[in-house]
Amino acid sequence: MKRLTTILFFCSIICFSAISSAVAQCAMCTKTAQQLGEKPAQGLNAGILYLMLMPFAIIGFIGYRWWKNRQPSSEEENNIYP
């Protein structure tokens, strides 16, 4: 468990450090952002990244809950070998 926590911690640090410099705009969004100016373009980019992150967060939460519910409890572990 400690190893998994360490791996997840370092992955999240890497992901969040990369988000600040990420450009998540398609060609049409880039042209629109150029017309809006610098400050609105940064807001548009942050919104795109937010919308991209939400499905991953939801799937991660569901996967974590599924993984926790599939682990046997300590009482079930004791009853494996009668």
mmCIF file of C-alpha atoms in Angstrom:
data_model
loop_
_atom_site.group_PDB
_atom_site.id
_atom_site.type_symbol
_atom_site.label_atom_id
_atom_site.label_comp_id
_atom_site.label_asym_id
_atom_site.label_seq_id
_atom_site.Cartn_x
_atom_site.Cartn_y
_atom_site.Cartn_z
ATOM 1 C CA MET A 1 0.000 0.000 0.000
ATOM 2 C CA LYS A 2 2.863 2.358 0.812
ATOM 3 C CA ARG A 3 4.407 1.734 -2.601
ATOM 4 C CA LEU A 4 1.116 2.476 -4.377
ATOM 5 C CA THR A 5 0.689 5.700 -2.405
ATOM 6 C CA THR A 6 4.221 6.796 -3.285
ATOM 7 C CA ILE A 7 3.689 6.081 -6.979
ATOM 8 C CA LEU A 8 0.360 7.952 -7.035
ATOM 9 C CA PHE A 9 1.932 10.902 -5.212
ATOM 10 C CA PHE A 10 4.758 11.253 -7.716
ATOM 11 C CA CYS A 11 2.416 10.802 -10.687
ATOM 12 C CA SER A 12 0.127 13.533 -9.380
ATOM 13 C CA ILE A 13 3.078 15.881 -8.812
ATOM 14 C CA ILE A 14 4.258 15.301 -12.390
ATOM 15 C CA CYS A 15 0.750 15.802 -13.798
ATOM 16 C CA PHE A 16 0.062 19.002 -11.874
ATOM 17 C CA SER A 17 3.439 20.490 -12.743
ATOM 18 C CA ALA A 18 2.778 19.821 -16.437
ATOM 19 C CA ILE A 19 -0.693 21.383 -16.374
ATOM 20 C CA SER A 20 0.642 24.890 -15.806
ATOM 21 C CA SER A 21 2.443 24.880 -19.147
ATOM 22 C CA ALA A 22 0.017 22.674 -21.079
ATOM 23 C CA VAL A 23 -1.776 24.020 -24.120
ATOM 24 C CA ALA A 24 -5.010 22.138 -24.630
ATOM 25 C CA GLN A 25 -6.550 24.019 -27.497
ATOM 26 C CA CYS A 26 -7.687 22.718 -30.841
ATOM 27 C CA ALA A 27 -7.173 24.760 -33.997
ATOM 28 C CA MET A 28 -10.564 26.483 -33.748
ATOM 29 C CA CYS A 29 -10.129 27.307 -30.061
ATOM 30 C CA THR A 30 -6.658 28.715 -30.761
ATOM 31 C CA LYS A 31 -8.027 31.111 -33.410
ATOM 32 C CA THR A 32 -10.839 32.182 -31.098
ATOM 33 C CA ALA A 33 -8.394 32.704 -28.231
ATOM 34 C CA GLN A 34 -6.125 34.816 -30.440
ATOM 35 C CA GLN A 35 -9.037 37.114 -31.186
ATOM 36 C CA LEU A 36 -10.016 37.416 -27.514
ATOM 37 C CA GLY A 37 -6.622 38.440 -26.154
ATOM 38 C CA GLU A 38 -4.158 36.951 -23.669
ATOM 39 C CA LYS A 39 -6.175 36.919 -20.414
ATOM 40 C CA PRO A 40 -9.368 35.377 -21.871
ATOM 41 C CA ALA A 41 -7.216 32.866 -23.785
ATOM 42 C CA GLN A 42 -5.679 31.693 -20.523
ATOM 43 C CA GLY A 43 -9.169 31.308 -19.056
ATOM 44 C CA LEU A 44 -10.296 29.336 -22.105
ATOM 45 C CA ASN A 45 -7.259 27.076 -21.795
ATOM 46 C CA ALA A 46 -7.921 26.520 -18.075
ATOM 47 C CA GLY A 47 -11.552 25.629 -18.871
ATOM 48 C CA ILE A 48 -10.470 23.095 -21.479
ATOM 49 C CA LEU A 49 -8.055 21.491 -19.017
ATOM 50 C CA TYR A 50 -10.772 21.425 -16.337
ATOM 51 C CA LEU A 51 -13.214 19.706 -18.686
ATOM 52 C CA MET A 52 -10.493 17.225 -19.660
ATOM 53 C CA LEU A 53 -9.656 16.396 -16.028
ATOM 54 C CA MET A 54 -13.186 15.704 -14.780
ATOM 55 C CA PRO A 55 -13.813 12.371 -16.607
ATOM 56 C CA PHE A 56 -10.436 11.069 -15.445
ATOM 57 C CA ALA A 57 -11.183 12.062 -11.856
ATOM 58 C CA ILE A 58 -14.615 10.402 -11.936
ATOM 59 C CA ILE A 59 -13.268 7.186 -13.462
ATOM 60 C CA GLY A 60 -10.414 7.175 -10.947
ATOM 61 C CA PHE A 61 -12.835 7.583 -8.042
ATOM 62 C CA ILE A 62 -15.071 4.770 -9.300
ATOM 63 C CA GLY A 63 -12.045 2.522 -9.853
ATOM 64 C CA TYR A 64 -10.737 3.253 -6.351
ATOM 65 C CA ARG A 65 -14.115 2.460 -4.755
ATOM 66 C CA TRP A 66 -14.393 -0.733 -6.777
ATOM 67 C CA TRP A 67 -10.865 -1.768 -5.772
ATOM 68 C CA LYS A 68 -11.544 -1.058 -2.056
ATOM 69 C CA ASN A 69 -14.814 -3.020 -2.086
ATOM 70 C CA ARG A 70 -13.198 -6.052 -3.745
ATOM 71 C CA GLN A 71 -10.480 -6.366 -1.098
ATOM 72 C CA PRO A 72 -11.415 -8.945 1.534
ATOM 73 C CA SER A 73 -11.944 -7.674 5.054
ATOM 74 C CA SER A 74 -9.694 -8.865 7.873
ATOM 75 C CA GLU A 75 -12.451 -11.225 9.096
ATOM 76 C CA GLU A 76 -12.719 -12.859 5.647
ATOM 77 C CA GLU A 77 -8.930 -13.208 5.434
ATOM 78 C CA ASN A 78 -8.915 -15.165 8.703
ATOM 79 C CA ASN A 79 -11.599 -17.560 7.400
ATOM 80 C CA ILE A 80 -9.777 -18.487 4.204
ATOM 81 C CA TYR A 81 -7.929 -21.388 5.814
ATOM 82 C CA PRO A 82 -10.143 -23.144 8.362
#
